[in-house]
Short mmCIF file of C-alpha atoms in Angstrom, two decimals:
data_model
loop_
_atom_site.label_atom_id
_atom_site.label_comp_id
_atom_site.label_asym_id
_atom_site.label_seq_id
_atom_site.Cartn_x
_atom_site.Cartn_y
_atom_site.Cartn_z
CA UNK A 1 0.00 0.00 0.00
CA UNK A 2 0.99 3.71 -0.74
CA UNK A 3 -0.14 6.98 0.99
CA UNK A 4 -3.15 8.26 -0.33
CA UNK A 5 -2.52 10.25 -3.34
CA UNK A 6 -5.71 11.38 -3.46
CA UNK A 7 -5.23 12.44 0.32
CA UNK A 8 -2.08 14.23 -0.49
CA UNK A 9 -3.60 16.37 -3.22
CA UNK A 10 -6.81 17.75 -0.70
CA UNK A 11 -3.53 18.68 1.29
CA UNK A 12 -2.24 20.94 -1.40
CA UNK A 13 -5.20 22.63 -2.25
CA UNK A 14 -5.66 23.10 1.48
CA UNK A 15 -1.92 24.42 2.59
CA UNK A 16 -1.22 27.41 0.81
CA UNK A 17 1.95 28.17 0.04
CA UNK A 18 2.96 32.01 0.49
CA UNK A 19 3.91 34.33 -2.42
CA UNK A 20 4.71 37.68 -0.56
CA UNK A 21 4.68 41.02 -3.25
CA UNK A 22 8.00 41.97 -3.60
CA UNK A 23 9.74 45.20 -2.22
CA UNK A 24 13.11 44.75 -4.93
CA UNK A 25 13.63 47.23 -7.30
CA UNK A 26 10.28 49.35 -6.85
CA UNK A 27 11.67 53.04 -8.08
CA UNK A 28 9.33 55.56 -9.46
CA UNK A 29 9.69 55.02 -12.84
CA UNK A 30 8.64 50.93 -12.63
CA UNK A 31 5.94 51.56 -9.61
CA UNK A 32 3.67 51.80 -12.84
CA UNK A 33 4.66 48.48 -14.01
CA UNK A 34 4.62 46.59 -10.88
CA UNK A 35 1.12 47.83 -10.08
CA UNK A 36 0.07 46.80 -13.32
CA UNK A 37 2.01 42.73 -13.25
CA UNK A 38 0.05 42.90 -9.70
CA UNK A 39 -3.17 43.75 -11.77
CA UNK A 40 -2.56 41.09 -14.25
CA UNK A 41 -2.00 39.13 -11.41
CA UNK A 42 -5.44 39.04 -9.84
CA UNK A 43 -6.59 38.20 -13.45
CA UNK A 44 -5.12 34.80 -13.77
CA UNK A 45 -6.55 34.05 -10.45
CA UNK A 46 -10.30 35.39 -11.52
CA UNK A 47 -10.33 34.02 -14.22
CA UNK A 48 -9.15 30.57 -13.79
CA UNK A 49 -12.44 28.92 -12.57
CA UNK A 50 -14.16 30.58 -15.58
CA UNK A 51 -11.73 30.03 -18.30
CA UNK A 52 -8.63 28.65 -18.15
CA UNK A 53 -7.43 29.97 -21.66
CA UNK A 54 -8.31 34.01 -20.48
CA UNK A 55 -6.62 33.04 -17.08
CA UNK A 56 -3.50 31.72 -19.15
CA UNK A 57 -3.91 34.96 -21.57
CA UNK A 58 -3.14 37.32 -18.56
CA UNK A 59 -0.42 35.15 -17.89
CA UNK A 60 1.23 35.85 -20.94
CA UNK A 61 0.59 39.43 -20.26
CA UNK A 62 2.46 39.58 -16.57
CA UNK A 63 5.80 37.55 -18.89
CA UNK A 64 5.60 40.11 -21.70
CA UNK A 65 5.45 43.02 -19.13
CA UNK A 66 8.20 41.53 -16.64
CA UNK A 67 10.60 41.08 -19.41
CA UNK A 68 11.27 44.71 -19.64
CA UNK A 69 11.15 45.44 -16.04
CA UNK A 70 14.24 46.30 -14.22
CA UNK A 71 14.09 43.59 -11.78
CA UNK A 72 13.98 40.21 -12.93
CA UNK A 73 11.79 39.21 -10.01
CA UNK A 74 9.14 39.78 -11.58
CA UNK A 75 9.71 37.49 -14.65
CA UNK A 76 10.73 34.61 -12.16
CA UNK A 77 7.10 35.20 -10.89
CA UNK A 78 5.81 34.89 -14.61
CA UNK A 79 7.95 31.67 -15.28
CA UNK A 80 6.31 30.12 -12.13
CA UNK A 81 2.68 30.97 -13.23
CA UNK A 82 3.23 29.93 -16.79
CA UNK A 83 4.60 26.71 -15.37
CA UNK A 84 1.70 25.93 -13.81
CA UNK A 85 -0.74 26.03 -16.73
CA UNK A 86 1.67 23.93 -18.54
CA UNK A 87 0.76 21.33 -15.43
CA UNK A 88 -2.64 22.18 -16.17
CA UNK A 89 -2.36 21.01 -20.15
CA UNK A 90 -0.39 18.24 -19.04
CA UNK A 91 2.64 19.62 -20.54
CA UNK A 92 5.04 18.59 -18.10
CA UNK A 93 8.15 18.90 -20.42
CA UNK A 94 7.35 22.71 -20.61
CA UNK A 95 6.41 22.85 -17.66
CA UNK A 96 9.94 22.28 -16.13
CA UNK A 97 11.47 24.56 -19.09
CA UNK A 98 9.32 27.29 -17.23
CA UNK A 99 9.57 25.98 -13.44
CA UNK A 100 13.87 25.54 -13.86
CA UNK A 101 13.71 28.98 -15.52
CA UNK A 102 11.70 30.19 -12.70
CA UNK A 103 14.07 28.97 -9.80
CA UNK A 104 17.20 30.20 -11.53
CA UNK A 105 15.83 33.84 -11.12
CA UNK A 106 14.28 33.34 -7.60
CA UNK A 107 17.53 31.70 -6.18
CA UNK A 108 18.86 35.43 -6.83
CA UNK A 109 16.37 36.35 -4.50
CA UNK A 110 16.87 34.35 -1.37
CA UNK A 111 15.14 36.90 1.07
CA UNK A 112 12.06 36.28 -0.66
CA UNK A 113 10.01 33.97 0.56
CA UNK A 114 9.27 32.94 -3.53
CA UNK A 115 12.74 31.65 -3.58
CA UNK A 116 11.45 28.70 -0.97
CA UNK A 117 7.95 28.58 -2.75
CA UNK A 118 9.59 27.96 -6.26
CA UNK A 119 11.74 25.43 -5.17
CA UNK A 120 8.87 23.66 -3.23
CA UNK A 121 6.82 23.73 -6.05
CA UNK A 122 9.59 22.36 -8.32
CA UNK A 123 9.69 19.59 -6.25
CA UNK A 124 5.74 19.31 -6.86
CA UNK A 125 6.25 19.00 -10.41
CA UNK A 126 8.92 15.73 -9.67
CA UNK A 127 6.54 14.41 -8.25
CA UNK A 128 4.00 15.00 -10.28
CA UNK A 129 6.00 13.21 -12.78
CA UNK A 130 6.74 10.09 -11.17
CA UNK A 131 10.29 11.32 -9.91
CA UNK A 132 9.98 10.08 -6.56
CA UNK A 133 13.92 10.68 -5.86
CA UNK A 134 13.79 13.88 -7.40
CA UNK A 135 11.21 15.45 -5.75
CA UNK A 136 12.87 13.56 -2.76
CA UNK A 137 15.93 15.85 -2.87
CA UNK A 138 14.08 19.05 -3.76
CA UNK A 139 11.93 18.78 -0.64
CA UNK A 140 14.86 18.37 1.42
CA UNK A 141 16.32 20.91 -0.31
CA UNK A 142 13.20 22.86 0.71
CA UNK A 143 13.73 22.44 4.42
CA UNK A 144 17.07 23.42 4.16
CA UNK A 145 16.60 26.55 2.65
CA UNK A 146 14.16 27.67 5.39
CA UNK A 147 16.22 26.44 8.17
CA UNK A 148 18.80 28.37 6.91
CA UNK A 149 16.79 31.39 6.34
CA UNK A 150 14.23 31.14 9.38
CA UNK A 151 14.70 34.02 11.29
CA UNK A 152 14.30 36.02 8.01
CA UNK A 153 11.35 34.51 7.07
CA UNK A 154 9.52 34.43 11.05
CA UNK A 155 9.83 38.18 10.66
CA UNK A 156 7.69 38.51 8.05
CA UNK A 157 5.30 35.96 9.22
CA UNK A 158 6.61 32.70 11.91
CA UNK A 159 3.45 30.98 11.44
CA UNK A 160 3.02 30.63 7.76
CA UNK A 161 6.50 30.05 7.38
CA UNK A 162 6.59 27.04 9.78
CA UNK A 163 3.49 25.67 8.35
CA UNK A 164 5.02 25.75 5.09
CA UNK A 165 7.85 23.92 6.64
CA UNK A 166 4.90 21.46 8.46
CA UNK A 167 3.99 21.13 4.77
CA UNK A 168 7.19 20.00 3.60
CA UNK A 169 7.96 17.97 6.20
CA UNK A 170 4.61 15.80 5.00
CA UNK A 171 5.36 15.98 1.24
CA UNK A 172 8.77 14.04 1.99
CA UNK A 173 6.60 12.02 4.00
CA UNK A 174 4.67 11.25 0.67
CA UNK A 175 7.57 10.58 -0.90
CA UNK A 176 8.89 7.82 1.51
CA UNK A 177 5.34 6.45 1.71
CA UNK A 178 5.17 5.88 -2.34
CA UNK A 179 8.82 4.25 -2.21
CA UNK A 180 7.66 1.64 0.26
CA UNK A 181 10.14 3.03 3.52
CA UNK A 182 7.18 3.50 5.91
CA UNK A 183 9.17 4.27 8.98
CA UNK A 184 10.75 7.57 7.59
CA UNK A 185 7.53 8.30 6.04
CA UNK A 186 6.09 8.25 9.63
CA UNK A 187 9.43 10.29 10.82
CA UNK A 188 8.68 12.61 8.82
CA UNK A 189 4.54 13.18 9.36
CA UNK A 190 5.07 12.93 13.02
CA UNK A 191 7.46 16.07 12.40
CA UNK A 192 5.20 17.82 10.79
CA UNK A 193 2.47 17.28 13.08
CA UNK A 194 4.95 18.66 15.79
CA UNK A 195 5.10 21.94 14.10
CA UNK A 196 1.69 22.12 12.95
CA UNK A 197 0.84 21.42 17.45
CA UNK A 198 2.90 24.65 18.13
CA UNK A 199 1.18 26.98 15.59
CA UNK A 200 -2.91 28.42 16.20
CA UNK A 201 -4.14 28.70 13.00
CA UNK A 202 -7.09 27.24 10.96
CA UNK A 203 -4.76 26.35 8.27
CA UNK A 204 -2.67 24.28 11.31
CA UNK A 205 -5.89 22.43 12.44
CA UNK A 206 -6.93 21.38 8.95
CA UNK A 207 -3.20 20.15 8.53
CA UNK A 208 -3.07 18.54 11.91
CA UNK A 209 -6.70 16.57 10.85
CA UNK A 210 -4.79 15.35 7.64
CA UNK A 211 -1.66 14.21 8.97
CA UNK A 212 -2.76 12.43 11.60
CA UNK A 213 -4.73 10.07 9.12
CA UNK A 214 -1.73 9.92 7.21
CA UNK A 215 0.25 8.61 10.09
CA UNK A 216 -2.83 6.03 10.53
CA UNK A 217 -2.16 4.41 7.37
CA UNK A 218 1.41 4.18 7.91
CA UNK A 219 1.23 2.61 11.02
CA UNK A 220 -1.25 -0.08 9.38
CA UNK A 221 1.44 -0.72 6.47
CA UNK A 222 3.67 -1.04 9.36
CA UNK A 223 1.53 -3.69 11.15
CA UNK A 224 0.25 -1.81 14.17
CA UNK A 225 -3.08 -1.66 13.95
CA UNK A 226 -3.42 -0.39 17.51
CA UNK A 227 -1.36 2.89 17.19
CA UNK A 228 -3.25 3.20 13.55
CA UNK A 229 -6.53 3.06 14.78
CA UNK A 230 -6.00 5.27 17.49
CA UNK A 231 -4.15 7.74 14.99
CA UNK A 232 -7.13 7.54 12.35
CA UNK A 233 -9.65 7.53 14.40
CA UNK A 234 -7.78 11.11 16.29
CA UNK A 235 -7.83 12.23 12.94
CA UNK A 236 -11.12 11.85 11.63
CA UNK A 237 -12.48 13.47 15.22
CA UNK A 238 -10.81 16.40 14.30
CA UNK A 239 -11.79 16.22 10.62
CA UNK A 240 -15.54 16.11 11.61
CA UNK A 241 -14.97 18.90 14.55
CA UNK A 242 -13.85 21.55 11.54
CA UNK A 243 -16.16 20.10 9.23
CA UNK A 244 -13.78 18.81 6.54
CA UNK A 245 -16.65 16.07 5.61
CA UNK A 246 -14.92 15.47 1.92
CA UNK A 247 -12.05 14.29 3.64
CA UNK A 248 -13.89 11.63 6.02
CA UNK A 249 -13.73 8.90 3.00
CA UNK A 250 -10.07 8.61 3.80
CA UNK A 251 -10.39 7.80 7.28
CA UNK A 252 -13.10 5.38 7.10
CA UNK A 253 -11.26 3.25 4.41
CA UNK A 254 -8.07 3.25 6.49
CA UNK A 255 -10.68 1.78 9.29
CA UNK A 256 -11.58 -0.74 7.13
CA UNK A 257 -8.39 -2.13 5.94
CA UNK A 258 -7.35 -2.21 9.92
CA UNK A 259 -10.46 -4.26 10.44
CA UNK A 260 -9.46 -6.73 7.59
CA UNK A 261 -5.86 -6.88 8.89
CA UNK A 262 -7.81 -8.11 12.29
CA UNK A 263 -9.92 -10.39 10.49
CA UNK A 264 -12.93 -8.19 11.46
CA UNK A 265 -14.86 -8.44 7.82
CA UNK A 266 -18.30 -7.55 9.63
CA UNK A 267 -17.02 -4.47 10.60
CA UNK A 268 -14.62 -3.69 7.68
#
């Protein structure tokens, strides 16, 4: 058995990954130009429920515009979005073209919190992929960045910043859980549950709910059903005491394959 990638994916659209506006470069005479990327900006995000191809059009617009801005911020922003309608169109091979391009600018720009964010989400696309060790490494690669940076980061904002670490904790978790090593899989949940414990957010409680079942199903691929009914079971408490009812499914079949592993078919 693997961890849930349907379980992991709820987790992405639920842990949002910061993208802080920029203060490089802003003189008078591009303040005109920022303002209006910014504008485009809000575009691709309006748009994209309602049509994707007018969502990727103002995408386009924020790449034309940042290539003749001073700072090339900005066009590692562009790269990034563009990258992810690529994902989208199930283009992954331009996809990375756009994503690598994308980290090569931000990596200029290491007290940006975009330079993590890139990175993380090139490690997304790995894995999107089906390149488990790469996305592996770029995770890692991830935590290392915002250890490195932390007090930076925590003062602009400590508890989005260590969720996002929570968050990458769990996605290396993912990793380890697809390639079969269950025990650092659960290493690495039960460290990001530790984070997510110290911070008093919604966004903490909704990642708390999903890790927990996570660690549920890797204790029952590691044989304890005790500890991973107790963890599931934690877990879908909380799920149903914030009300995150599509995500009960995921519980309740991790229930049910404990109560086959006990020879409990009634109840499974």
């Amino acid at each position: 058995m693997k961890l849930s990638s349907v379980n992991i994916s709820s987790l992405r659209l639920i842990c949002i990954i910061l993208s802080f506006v920029s203060a490089y470069g802003a003189n008078a005479n591009q303040a005109d130009d920022i303002d209006q990327f910014y504008e485009y900006r809000l575009k691709v995000i309006s748009y994209q429920q309602i049509s994707i191809d007018t969502s990727e059009m103002y995408v386009d617009s924020c790449m034309r515009l940042a290539k003749n801005m001073e700072e090339a911020y900005f066009l590692g922003k562009a790269y990034h979005m563009k990258s992810q309608f690529k994902i989208i169109r199930s283009d992954n091979d331009s996809a990375f073209v756009y994503m690598k391009a994308s980290t090569d600018i931000m990596r200029n720009y290491p007290d940006s919190i975009d330079y993590f964010v890139m990175e993380y989400n090139l490690g997304n696309l790995y894995l999107h992929s089906g390149e488990q060790i790469n996305a592996l490494v770029q995770y890692k690669k991830v935590i290392q960045i915002i250890d490195n940076n932390f007090e930076h980061y925590a003062s602009i904002d400590y508890n989005k910043v260590s969720l996002n670490r929570a968050y990458t904790f769990v996605s290396v978790a993912s990793v380890y859980g697809q390639l079969g090593d269950h025990l650092r899989a659960k290493e690495n949940l039960r460290k990001g549950l530790r984070i997510a414990r110290r911070i008093d957010t919604p966004e903490s409680d909704i990642l708390r709910a999903i890790v927990l079942g996570n660690i549920g199903l890797t204790y029952f691929e590691l044989g304890d059903y005790e500890n991973a009914e107790i963890y599931t079971i934690s877990g879908l408490d909380l799920k149903i005491q914030l009300g995150l009812k599509a995500l009960y499914g995921y519980n309740y079949q991790t229930l049910a394959k404990i109560a086959i592993g006990r020879k409990k078919y009634n109840i499974a």
